[in-house]
Structure formats: structure tokens, C-alpha cells
PDB file of C-alpha atoms in Angstrom:
ATOM      1  CA  UNK A   1     -20.469  -2.277 -11.372  1.00  0.00           C
ATOM      2  CA  UNK A   2     -23.717  -2.913  -9.503  1.00  0.00           C
ATOM      3  CA  UNK A   3     -25.127  -0.698  -6.792  1.00  0.00           C
ATOM      4  CA  UNK A   4     -24.299  -3.377  -4.203  1.00  0.00           C
ATOM      5  CA  UNK A   5     -20.685  -3.416  -5.381  1.00  0.00           C
ATOM      6  CA  UNK A   6     -20.497   0.386  -5.146  1.00  0.00           C
ATOM      7  CA  UNK A   7     -21.850   0.234  -1.602  1.00  0.00           C
ATOM      8  CA  UNK A   8     -19.453  -2.556  -0.697  1.00  0.00           C
ATOM      9  CA  UNK A   9     -16.340  -0.722  -1.950  1.00  0.00           C
ATOM     10  CA  UNK A  10     -17.466   2.506  -0.277  1.00  0.00           C
ATOM     11  CA  UNK A  11     -17.951   0.576   2.991  1.00  0.00           C
ATOM     12  CA  UNK A  12     -14.476  -0.979   2.622  1.00  0.00           C
ATOM     13  CA  UNK A  13     -12.983   2.485   2.092  1.00  0.00           C
ATOM     14  CA  UNK A  14     -14.842   3.905   5.096  1.00  0.00           C
ATOM     15  CA  UNK A  15     -13.780   0.924   7.219  1.00  0.00           C
ATOM     16  CA  UNK A  16     -10.106   1.329   6.239  1.00  0.00           C
ATOM     17  CA  UNK A  17     -10.113   5.096   6.876  1.00  0.00           C
ATOM     18  CA  UNK A  18     -11.834   4.784  10.242  1.00  0.00           C
ATOM     19  CA  UNK A  19      -9.685   1.803  11.268  1.00  0.00           C
ATOM     20  CA  UNK A  20      -6.555   3.898  10.667  1.00  0.00           C
ATOM     21  CA  UNK A  21      -8.188   6.818  12.507  1.00  0.00           C
ATOM     22  CA  UNK A  22      -9.023   4.534  15.464  1.00  0.00           C
ATOM     23  CA  UNK A  23      -5.516   2.994  15.585  1.00  0.00           C
ATOM     24  CA  UNK A  24      -3.793   6.385  15.430  1.00  0.00           C
ATOM     25  CA  UNK A  25      -6.244   7.674  18.050  1.00  0.00           C
ATOM     26  CA  UNK A  26      -5.293   4.871  20.424  1.00  0.00           C
ATOM     27  CA  UNK A  27      -1.584   5.541  19.733  1.00  0.00           C
ATOM     28  CA  UNK A  28      -2.070   9.238  20.491  1.00  0.00           C
ATOM     29  CA  UNK A  29      -4.072   8.449  23.624  1.00  0.00           C
ATOM     30  CA  UNK A  30      -2.179   5.506  25.097  1.00  0.00           C
ATOM     31  CA  UNK A  31       1.338   5.452  23.609  1.00  0.00           C
ATOM     32  CA  UNK A  32       2.326   9.106  23.142  1.00  0.00           C
ATOM     33  CA  UNK A  33      -0.126  11.128  25.198  1.00  0.00           C
ATOM     34  CA  UNK A  34       0.722  14.750  25.875  1.00  0.00           C
ATOM     35  CA  UNK A  35       4.358  14.296  24.766  1.00  0.00           C
ATOM     36  CA  UNK A  36       4.952  16.745  21.970  1.00  0.00           C
ATOM     37  CA  UNK A  37       8.611  15.893  21.385  1.00  0.00           C
ATOM     38  CA  UNK A  38       8.321  12.086  21.262  1.00  0.00           C
ATOM     39  CA  UNK A  39       8.992   9.968  18.166  1.00  0.00           C
ATOM     40  CA  UNK A  40       7.132   6.652  17.827  1.00  0.00           C
ATOM     41  CA  UNK A  41       7.863   4.183  15.025  1.00  0.00           C
ATOM     42  CA  UNK A  42       9.936   6.877  13.343  1.00  0.00           C
ATOM     43  CA  UNK A  43       7.164   9.502  13.289  1.00  0.00           C
ATOM     44  CA  UNK A  44       6.705  12.574  15.481  1.00  0.00           C
ATOM     45  CA  UNK A  45       3.496  13.249  17.353  1.00  0.00           C
ATOM     46  CA  UNK A  46       2.629  15.922  14.786  1.00  0.00           C
ATOM     47  CA  UNK A  47       2.693  13.304  12.003  1.00  0.00           C
ATOM     48  CA  UNK A  48       0.484  10.946  14.050  1.00  0.00           C
ATOM     49  CA  UNK A  49      -1.980  13.792  14.630  1.00  0.00           C
ATOM     50  CA  UNK A  50      -1.957  14.722  10.910  1.00  0.00           C
ATOM     51  CA  UNK A  51      -2.609  11.090   9.898  1.00  0.00           C
ATOM     52  CA  UNK A  52      -5.379  10.849  12.519  1.00  0.00           C
ATOM     53  CA  UNK A  53      -7.061  13.997  11.234  1.00  0.00           C
ATOM     54  CA  UNK A  54      -6.639  13.229   7.491  1.00  0.00           C
ATOM     55  CA  UNK A  55      -8.027   9.683   7.723  1.00  0.00           C
ATOM     56  CA  UNK A  56     -10.779  10.907  10.066  1.00  0.00           C
ATOM     57  CA  UNK A  57     -11.829  13.454   7.444  1.00  0.00           C
ATOM     58  CA  UNK A  58     -11.663  10.793   4.712  1.00  0.00           C
ATOM     59  CA  UNK A  59     -13.904   8.546   6.834  1.00  0.00           C
ATOM     60  CA  UNK A  60     -16.283  11.441   7.454  1.00  0.00           C
ATOM     61  CA  UNK A  61     -16.497  12.169   3.705  1.00  0.00           C
ATOM     62  CA  UNK A  62     -17.180   8.479   3.061  1.00  0.00           C
ATOM     63  CA  UNK A  63     -19.920   8.391   5.689  1.00  0.00           C
ATOM     64  CA  UNK A  64     -21.576  11.490   4.196  1.00  0.00           C
ATOM     65  CA  UNK A  65     -21.531   9.779   0.779  1.00  0.00           C
ATOM     66  CA  UNK A  66     -22.878   6.574   2.383  1.00  0.00           C
ATOM     67  CA  UNK A  67     -25.797   8.554   3.862  1.00  0.00           C
ATOM     68  CA  UNK A  68     -26.500  10.269   0.535  1.00  0.00           C
ATOM     69  CA  UNK A  69     -26.561   6.890  -1.253  1.00  0.00           C
ATOM     70  CA  UNK A  70     -28.903   5.416   1.399  1.00  0.00           C
ATOM     71  CA  UNK A  71     -31.097   8.487   1.901  1.00  0.00           C
ATOM     72  CA  UNK A  72     -34.302   6.928   0.528  1.00  0.00           C
ATOM     73  CA  UNK A  73     -33.898   3.878   2.779  1.00  0.00           C
ATOM     74  CA  UNK A  74     -33.215   6.130   5.789  1.00  0.00           C
ATOM     75  CA  UNK A  75     -36.308   8.236   5.020  1.00  0.00           C
ATOM     76  CA  UNK A  76     -38.427   5.093   4.746  1.00  0.00           C
ATOM     77  CA  UNK A  77     -37.268   3.909   8.176  1.00  0.00           C
ATOM     78  CA  UNK A  78     -37.877   7.275   9.814  1.00  0.00           C
ATOM     79  CA  UNK A  79     -41.664   6.834   9.897  1.00  0.00           C
ATOM     80  CA  UNK A  80     -41.645   3.315  11.330  1.00  0.00           C
ATOM     81  CA  UNK A  81     -42.088   2.657  15.037  1.00  0.00           C
ATOM     82  CA  UNK A  82     -39.483   0.566  16.775  1.00  0.00           C
ATOM     83  CA  UNK A  83     -42.111  -1.646  18.384  1.00  0.00           C
ATOM     84  CA  UNK A  84     -43.380  -2.756  14.957  1.00  0.00           C
ATOM     85  CA  UNK A  85     -39.986  -3.793  13.648  1.00  0.00           C
ATOM     86  CA  UNK A  86     -38.421  -7.255  13.731  1.00  0.00           C
ATOM     87  CA  UNK A  87     -35.903  -7.671  16.551  1.00  0.00           C
ATOM     88  CA  UNK A  88     -32.813  -7.619  14.343  1.00  0.00           C
ATOM     89  CA  UNK A  89     -33.897  -4.508  12.457  1.00  0.00           C
ATOM     90  CA  UNK A  90     -34.786  -2.805  15.751  1.00  0.00           C
ATOM     91  CA  UNK A  91     -31.342  -3.632  17.191  1.00  0.00           C
ATOM     92  CA  UNK A  92     -29.700  -2.371  14.032  1.00  0.00           C
ATOM     93  CA  UNK A  93     -31.663   0.882  14.134  1.00  0.00           C
ATOM     94  CA  UNK A  94     -30.909   1.543  17.815  1.00  0.00           C
ATOM     95  CA  UNK A  95     -27.193   0.776  17.402  1.00  0.00           C
ATOM     96  CA  UNK A  96     -26.978   2.893  14.234  1.00  0.00           C
ATOM     97  CA  UNK A  97     -28.717   5.848  15.863  1.00  0.00           C
ATOM     98  CA  UNK A  98     -26.538   5.804  18.988  1.00  0.00           C
ATOM     99  CA  UNK A  99     -23.477   5.183  16.815  1.00  0.00           C
ATOM    100  CA  UNK A 100     -24.360   8.224  14.708  1.00  0.00           C
ATOM    101  CA  UNK A 101     -24.747  10.430  17.814  1.00  0.00           C
ATOM    102  CA  UNK A 102     -21.406   9.281  19.250  1.00  0.00           C
ATOM    103  CA  UNK A 103     -19.743   9.749  15.850  1.00  0.00           C
ATOM    104  CA  UNK A 104     -21.003  13.330  15.598  1.00  0.00           C
ATOM    105  CA  UNK A 105     -19.894  14.032  19.185  1.00  0.00           C
ATOM    106  CA  UNK A 106     -16.466  12.507  18.517  1.00  0.00           C
ATOM    107  CA  UNK A 107     -16.012  14.750  15.483  1.00  0.00           C
ATOM    108  CA  UNK A 108     -17.276  17.889  17.205  1.00  0.00           C
ATOM    109  CA  UNK A 109     -15.050  17.416  20.245  1.00  0.00           C
ATOM    110  CA  UNK A 110     -12.156  16.407  17.977  1.00  0.00           C
ATOM    111  CA  UNK A 111     -12.524  19.674  16.034  1.00  0.00           C
ATOM    112  CA  UNK A 112     -12.724  21.664  19.283  1.00  0.00           C
ATOM    113  CA  UNK A 113      -9.649  19.861  20.619  1.00  0.00           C
ATOM    114  CA  UNK A 114      -7.727  20.560  17.421  1.00  0.00           C
ATOM    115  CA  UNK A 115      -8.721  24.243  17.509  1.00  0.00           C
ATOM    116  CA  UNK A 116      -7.722  24.590  21.175  1.00  0.00           C
ATOM    117  CA  UNK A 117      -4.293  23.006  20.642  1.00  0.00           C
ATOM    118  CA  UNK A 118      -3.432  24.462  17.243  1.00  0.00           C
ATOM    119  CA  UNK A 119       0.071  25.939  17.397  1.00  0.00           C
ATOM    120  CA  UNK A 120       0.615  25.170  21.097  1.00  0.00           C
ATOM    121  CA  UNK A 121       4.033  24.084  22.350  1.00  0.00           C
ATOM    122  CA  UNK A 122       2.603  22.589  25.546  1.00  0.00           C
ATOM    123  CA  UNK A 123      -0.208  20.046  25.484  1.00  0.00           C
ATOM    124  CA  UNK A 124      -2.665  20.564  28.339  1.00  0.00           C
ATOM    125  CA  UNK A 125      -5.521  18.075  28.566  1.00  0.00           C
ATOM    126  CA  UNK A 126      -8.883  19.819  28.629  1.00  0.00           C
ATOM    127  CA  UNK A 127     -12.500  18.655  28.829  1.00  0.00           C
ATOM    128  CA  UNK A 128     -12.961  18.513  25.004  1.00  0.00           C
ATOM    129  CA  UNK A 129      -9.899  16.228  24.749  1.00  0.00           C
ATOM    130  CA  UNK A 130     -11.372  13.814  27.251  1.00  0.00           C
ATOM    131  CA  UNK A 131     -14.832  13.952  25.638  1.00  0.00           C
ATOM    132  CA  UNK A 132     -13.284  13.281  22.198  1.00  0.00           C
ATOM    133  CA  UNK A 133     -11.627  10.135  23.626  1.00  0.00           C
ATOM    134  CA  UNK A 134     -14.751   8.985  25.528  1.00  0.00           C
ATOM    135  CA  UNK A 135     -17.057   9.410  22.533  1.00  0.00           C
ATOM    136  CA  UNK A 136     -14.406   7.866  20.253  1.00  0.00           C
ATOM    137  CA  UNK A 137     -14.228   4.753  22.427  1.00  0.00           C
ATOM    138  CA  UNK A 138     -18.036   4.551  22.610  1.00  0.00           C
ATOM    139  CA  UNK A 139     -18.222   4.888  18.819  1.00  0.00           C
ATOM    140  CA  UNK A 140     -15.600   2.137  18.382  1.00  0.00           C
ATOM    141  CA  UNK A 141     -17.610  -0.261  20.570  1.00  0.00           C
ATOM    142  CA  UNK A 142     -20.805   0.566  18.676  1.00  0.00           C
ATOM    143  CA  UNK A 143     -19.016   0.178  15.316  1.00  0.00           C
ATOM    144  CA  UNK A 144     -17.977  -3.341  16.371  1.00  0.00           C
ATOM    145  CA  UNK A 145     -21.615  -4.085  17.275  1.00  0.00           C
ATOM    146  CA  UNK A 146     -22.711  -2.623  13.923  1.00  0.00           C
ATOM    147  CA  UNK A 147     -20.272  -4.905  12.110  1.00  0.00           C
ATOM    148  CA  UNK A 148     -21.540  -7.888  14.101  1.00  0.00           C
ATOM    149  CA  UNK A 149     -25.148  -7.092  13.177  1.00  0.00           C
ATOM    150  CA  UNK A 150     -24.176  -6.908   9.490  1.00  0.00           C
ATOM    151  CA  UNK A 151     -21.654  -9.775   9.487  1.00  0.00           C
ATOM    152  CA  UNK A 152     -23.731 -12.040   7.241  1.00  0.00           C
ATOM    153  CA  UNK A 153     -24.088  -9.279   4.618  1.00  0.00           C
ATOM    154  CA  UNK A 154     -20.377  -8.406   4.950  1.00  0.00           C
ATOM    155  CA  UNK A 155     -19.164 -11.970   4.349  1.00  0.00           C
ATOM    156  CA  UNK A 156     -21.577 -12.809   1.510  1.00  0.00           C
ATOM    157  CA  UNK A 157     -21.100  -9.483  -0.247  1.00  0.00           C
ATOM    158  CA  UNK A 158     -17.311  -9.627   0.211  1.00  0.00           C
ATOM    159  CA  UNK A 159     -17.189 -12.987  -1.521  1.00  0.00           C
ATOM    160  CA  UNK A 160     -19.402 -11.815  -4.388  1.00  0.00           C
ATOM    161  CA  UNK A 161     -17.699  -8.453  -4.937  1.00  0.00           C
ATOM    162  CA  UNK A 162     -14.142  -9.688  -4.658  1.00  0.00           C
ATOM    163  CA  UNK A 163     -14.815 -12.616  -7.013  1.00  0.00           C
ATOM    164  CA  UNK A 164     -16.600 -10.244  -9.399  1.00  0.00           C
ATOM    165  CA  UNK A 165     -13.685  -7.785  -9.322  1.00  0.00           C
ATOM    166  CA  UNK A 166     -11.141 -10.544  -9.868  1.00  0.00           C
ATOM    167  CA  UNK A 167     -13.078 -11.993 -12.794  1.00  0.00           C
ATOM    168  CA  UNK A 168     -13.407  -8.526 -14.374  1.00  0.00           C
ATOM    169  CA  UNK A 169      -9.685  -7.872 -14.032  1.00  0.00           C
ATOM    170  CA  UNK A 170      -8.796 -11.250 -15.563  1.00  0.00           C
ATOM    171  CA  UNK A 171     -11.116 -10.529 -18.503  1.00  0.00           C
ATOM    172  CA  UNK A 172      -9.357  -7.206 -19.090  1.00  0.00           C
ATOM    173  CA  UNK A 173      -5.977  -8.886 -19.261  1.00  0.00           C
TER     174      UNK A 173
END
């Protein structure tokens, strides 16, 4: 498997994990907020929280691996001035940087929120809860912009990698 294919499948895994994290986050925020004894779609709030946390951690692990795999490229960009970059690369760099800051803030406030509520019978909304939601929404908006900036790569690489995977699996059979 080529390096591009490895990157593609890692990105797909990160996308799936963070999509599930985002969906469960919106369910926890909008559908079953602050109601500890509610059941939604057959699952208690505790299950929704556990799924949210587990897939969030899986997405975080994937992002750390993504950064490790792209470290040389990130180091090379670090020394370049924004003003000297082409417009698309500049937009990508600004969105990625702000997205990274909001992602870190979302995770930090999520961890604080989890620690504050661990083992509680009553859910009281505190500042870290609200900041976790605000930064999570900001990150979601920036992630959509990030996907839009990379859409051409996503579609072309998806076609190549999926066709390549299908052809490999048919050769095995």
C-alpha cells in the first residue's frame, strides 16, 4: 500500500471517529441535555457519553498519528511567511491552525467537564461544559471548511484508493 493510501485510510478513520463524536456531541447537547435518567434510541445518557468519549479518543489518536506522519511537511511550512504563500495554501494554513487551536481547546474543556461530572447524580452546567460545546461547534465549522479546501484531493484520492483496494481484494480471491 502506498503512502498516499495509508494517509487516505487514516483520514477516513479519523473522519469516521470524529463524525460519530460530533453526532453524539450534538445528541448530548441538543436532545438529552442535563437529563441523566433519559433513554434515547434505546441507550441511556451514560452510554451516549461513553460513545462520545471513546470515539473522541480514537479521533485524537488518529490525529496524533496524522501529525507524526506529516511532521516533515509541517516543519517545512513553519518557516514560511503567510504573505509569500499562494492564496489557497495560505487559506489552508490559517484554517488548519485555527482548527488545531479549537480542537485542543475542545479536548481540554471536554476533559475538564468529564472530570467535574465524574460520578455525579445531578448534572449542573458549568463554564467548562459551555466552552467545550462552543469550541466543539467552532471546530466542526472549521473542519467543514478544511474538507472544502481539500475536496479535490479527497475525491480524486478516494477514487484511486477505493479502486485500488477493490482490485487488490479481487486478486486475492
